Amino acid sequence: LMISKLILWCMLVVTTKNPRQLMFHEELLGLQSRFPLNFRYHAILTREFPDDWPEDRRGRIVRVEEDGRLDLSRLYRIVPDVEAYHIRLCGGESARDQLVAGLAQDGRKPQSLRAEAW
């Protein structure tokens, strides 16, 4: 008896200010449609939204609360089992630092985290 389990290979979470900054958006949606068990694509817009853009995909994914704590709840709604993934981040230094600090604050540790900050 052979039991196999399909594994989600890649989850891509992209945040940009507006839809014009989304690179290969339609192609990535197409990949997700073709390979729903192995690829997930989540595009988040932080400042400008088309009228039909889903409400849960609007705004910053990492938020700084008034008391200085970092709120990663939006990320955890997309990736509830963040510990099961290798995270690769390309973005600004503050985004990297907030993600690293927020994960540490919450006691959550992904398989690995690599960042290319600019």
PDB file of C-alpha atoms in Angstrom:
ATOM      1  CA  LEU A   1       0.000   0.000   0.000  1.00  0.00           C
ATOM      2  CA  MET A   2       1.462   3.346  -1.017  1.00  0.00           C
ATOM      3  CA  ILE A   3       0.152   6.533   0.500  1.00  0.00           C
ATOM      4  CA  SER A   4       1.248   9.778  -1.038  1.00  0.00           C
ATOM      5  CA  LYS A   5       0.676  13.276   0.143  1.00  0.00           C
ATOM      6  CA  LEU A   6       0.721  16.242  -2.188  1.00  0.00           C
ATOM      7  CA  ILE A   7       2.788  19.055  -0.792  1.00  0.00           C
ATOM      8  CA  LEU A   8       2.356  22.751  -1.369  1.00  0.00           C
ATOM      9  CA  TRP A   9       5.675  23.655  -2.961  1.00  0.00           C
ATOM     10  CA  CYS A  10       5.479  27.418  -3.102  1.00  0.00           C
ATOM     11  CA  MET A  11       3.420  30.236  -1.675  1.00  0.00           C
ATOM     12  CA  LEU A  12       4.123  33.689  -3.056  1.00  0.00           C
ATOM     13  CA  VAL A  13       2.912  36.691  -1.065  1.00  0.00           C
ATOM     14  CA  VAL A  14       3.484  39.990  -2.861  1.00  0.00           C
ATOM     15  CA  THR A  15       2.765  43.434  -1.450  1.00  0.00           C
ATOM     16  CA  THR A  16       2.852  46.596  -3.530  1.00  0.00           C
ATOM     17  CA  LYS A  17       1.397  50.076  -3.225  1.00  0.00           C
ATOM     18  CA  ASN A  18      -0.820  49.792  -6.301  1.00  0.00           C
ATOM     19  CA  PRO A  19      -1.802  47.294  -9.001  1.00  0.00           C
ATOM     20  CA  ARG A  20       0.567  48.861 -11.545  1.00  0.00           C
ATOM     21  CA  GLN A  21       3.496  47.585  -9.483  1.00  0.00           C
ATOM     22  CA  LEU A  22       2.369  43.955  -9.573  1.00  0.00           C
ATOM     23  CA  MET A  23       4.729  42.092 -11.883  1.00  0.00           C
ATOM     24  CA  PHE A  24       3.388  39.123 -13.878  1.00  0.00           C
ATOM     25  CA  HIS A  25       0.112  39.258 -11.930  1.00  0.00           C
ATOM     26  CA  GLU A  26      -2.055  37.541 -14.555  1.00  0.00           C
ATOM     27  CA  GLU A  27       0.611  34.912 -15.226  1.00  0.00           C
ATOM     28  CA  LEU A  28       0.894  34.133 -11.502  1.00  0.00           C
ATOM     29  CA  LEU A  29      -2.884  33.824 -11.223  1.00  0.00           C
ATOM     30  CA  GLY A  30      -2.715  31.428 -14.166  1.00  0.00           C
ATOM     31  CA  LEU A  31      -0.034  29.322 -12.463  1.00  0.00           C
ATOM     32  CA  GLN A  32      -2.163  29.113  -9.347  1.00  0.00           C
ATOM     33  CA  SER A  33      -5.114  27.952 -11.448  1.00  0.00           C
ATOM     34  CA  ARG A  34      -3.019  25.337 -13.234  1.00  0.00           C
ATOM     35  CA  PHE A  35      -1.286  24.014 -10.113  1.00  0.00           C
ATOM     36  CA  PRO A  36      -3.654  24.662  -7.175  1.00  0.00           C
ATOM     37  CA  LEU A  37      -2.120  21.944  -5.002  1.00  0.00           C
ATOM     38  CA  ASN A  38       1.452  23.158  -5.457  1.00  0.00           C
ATOM     39  CA  PHE A  39       1.359  26.940  -5.857  1.00  0.00           C
ATOM     40  CA  ARG A  40      -0.462  29.769  -4.072  1.00  0.00           C
ATOM     41  CA  TYR A  41      -0.277  33.441  -5.011  1.00  0.00           C
ATOM     42  CA  HIS A  42      -1.480  36.251  -2.733  1.00  0.00           C
ATOM     43  CA  ALA A  43      -1.239  39.837  -3.997  1.00  0.00           C
ATOM     44  CA  ILE A  44      -1.691  42.535  -1.347  1.00  0.00           C
ATOM     45  CA  LEU A  45      -2.133  46.221  -2.212  1.00  0.00           C
ATOM     46  CA  THR A  46      -1.334  48.839   0.410  1.00  0.00           C
ATOM     47  CA  ARG A  47      -2.493  52.182  -1.036  1.00  0.00           C
ATOM     48  CA  GLU A  48      -4.534  52.015  -4.263  1.00  0.00           C
ATOM     49  CA  PHE A  49      -7.122  49.345  -4.993  1.00  0.00           C
ATOM     50  CA  PRO A  50      -9.326  48.509  -7.974  1.00  0.00           C
ATOM     51  CA  ASP A  51     -13.006  48.558  -6.998  1.00  0.00           C
ATOM     52  CA  ASP A  52     -13.208  44.759  -7.188  1.00  0.00           C
ATOM     53  CA  TRP A  53     -10.046  44.106  -5.128  1.00  0.00           C
ATOM     54  CA  PRO A  54     -10.820  41.765  -2.193  1.00  0.00           C
ATOM     55  CA  GLU A  55     -11.070  43.547   1.162  1.00  0.00           C
ATOM     56  CA  ASP A  56      -8.754  41.048   2.873  1.00  0.00           C
ATOM     57  CA  ARG A  57      -6.017  41.868   0.334  1.00  0.00           C
ATOM     58  CA  ARG A  58      -5.908  45.609   1.136  1.00  0.00           C
ATOM     59  CA  GLY A  59      -3.442  47.273   3.522  1.00  0.00           C
ATOM     60  CA  ARG A  60      -0.129  46.427   5.115  1.00  0.00           C
ATOM     61  CA  ILE A  61       0.532  42.812   5.975  1.00  0.00           C
ATOM     62  CA  VAL A  62       2.687  43.779   8.987  1.00  0.00           C
ATOM     63  CA  ARG A  63       1.250  46.523  11.150  1.00  0.00           C
ATOM     64  CA  VAL A  64       2.780  48.480  13.997  1.00  0.00           C
ATOM     65  CA  GLU A  65       0.333  48.934  16.867  1.00  0.00           C
ATOM     66  CA  GLU A  66       0.167  52.122  18.966  1.00  0.00           C
ATOM     67  CA  ASP A  67       2.042  50.377  21.787  1.00  0.00           C
ATOM     68  CA  GLY A  68       4.863  49.444  19.385  1.00  0.00           C
ATOM     69  CA  ARG A  69       3.956  45.763  19.138  1.00  0.00           C
ATOM     70  CA  LEU A  70       3.971  44.276  15.669  1.00  0.00           C
ATOM     71  CA  ASP A  71       0.769  42.715  14.369  1.00  0.00           C
ATOM     72  CA  LEU A  72       1.384  39.866  11.913  1.00  0.00           C
ATOM     73  CA  SER A  73      -2.171  38.503  12.105  1.00  0.00           C
ATOM     74  CA  ARG A  74      -2.821  39.271   8.432  1.00  0.00           C
ATOM     75  CA  LEU A  75       0.230  37.227   7.446  1.00  0.00           C
ATOM     76  CA  TYR A  76      -0.880  34.378   9.692  1.00  0.00           C
ATOM     77  CA  ARG A  77      -4.333  34.358   8.063  1.00  0.00           C
ATOM     78  CA  ILE A  78      -2.609  33.730   4.720  1.00  0.00           C
ATOM     79  CA  VAL A  79       0.102  31.431   6.106  1.00  0.00           C
ATOM     80  CA  PRO A  80      -1.244  29.980   9.368  1.00  0.00           C
ATOM     81  CA  ASP A  81       1.512  27.367   9.501  1.00  0.00           C
ATOM     82  CA  VAL A  82       4.390  29.793   8.884  1.00  0.00           C
ATOM     83  CA  GLU A  83       6.726  27.384  10.710  1.00  0.00           C
ATOM     84  CA  ALA A  84       6.373  24.924   7.826  1.00  0.00           C
ATOM     85  CA  TYR A  85       7.792  27.335   5.228  1.00  0.00           C
ATOM     86  CA  HIS A  86      11.088  28.785   4.099  1.00  0.00           C
ATOM     87  CA  ILE A  87      10.553  32.554   3.810  1.00  0.00           C
ATOM     88  CA  ARG A  88      12.279  34.630   1.153  1.00  0.00           C
ATOM     89  CA  LEU A  89      11.770  38.383   1.362  1.00  0.00           C
ATOM     90  CA  CYS A  90      12.724  41.066  -1.100  1.00  0.00           C
ATOM     91  CA  GLY A  91      11.938  44.553   0.121  1.00  0.00           C
ATOM     92  CA  GLY A  92      13.028  47.462   2.210  1.00  0.00           C
ATOM     93  CA  GLU A  93      15.111  47.145   5.347  1.00  0.00           C
ATOM     94  CA  SER A  94      12.254  48.262   7.588  1.00  0.00           C
ATOM     95  CA  ALA A  95       9.945  45.576   6.132  1.00  0.00           C
ATOM     96  CA  ARG A  96      12.603  42.948   6.772  1.00  0.00           C
ATOM     97  CA  ASP A  97      13.285  44.174  10.304  1.00  0.00           C
ATOM     98  CA  GLN A  98       9.571  44.308  11.154  1.00  0.00           C
ATOM     99  CA  LEU A  99       8.966  40.795   9.842  1.00  0.00           C
ATOM    100  CA  VAL A 100      11.920  39.359  11.763  1.00  0.00           C
ATOM    101  CA  ALA A 101      10.952  41.215  14.962  1.00  0.00           C
ATOM    102  CA  GLY A 102       7.279  40.279  14.635  1.00  0.00           C
ATOM    103  CA  LEU A 103       8.032  36.578  14.183  1.00  0.00           C
ATOM    104  CA  ALA A 104      10.359  36.654  17.212  1.00  0.00           C
ATOM    105  CA  GLN A 105       7.795  38.582  19.278  1.00  0.00           C
ATOM    106  CA  ASP A 106       5.193  35.896  18.484  1.00  0.00           C
ATOM    107  CA  GLY A 107       7.594  33.012  19.073  1.00  0.00           C
ATOM    108  CA  ARG A 108       7.107  31.798  15.500  1.00  0.00           C
ATOM    109  CA  LYS A 109      10.080  30.417  13.610  1.00  0.00           C
ATOM    110  CA  PRO A 110       9.885  29.529   9.908  1.00  0.00           C
ATOM    111  CA  GLN A 111      12.088  26.786   8.478  1.00  0.00           C
ATOM    112  CA  SER A 112      14.420  29.543   7.273  1.00  0.00           C
ATOM    113  CA  LEU A 113      14.283  33.231   6.510  1.00  0.00           C
ATOM    114  CA  ARG A 114      16.439  34.973   3.933  1.00  0.00           C
ATOM    115  CA  ALA A 115      16.012  38.599   2.982  1.00  0.00           C
ATOM    116  CA  GLU A 116      17.313  40.798   0.233  1.00  0.00           C
ATOM    117  CA  ALA A 117      16.827  44.304   1.533  1.00  0.00           C
ATOM    118  CA  TRP A 118      17.364  47.522  -0.394  1.00  0.00           C
TER     119      TRP A 118
END
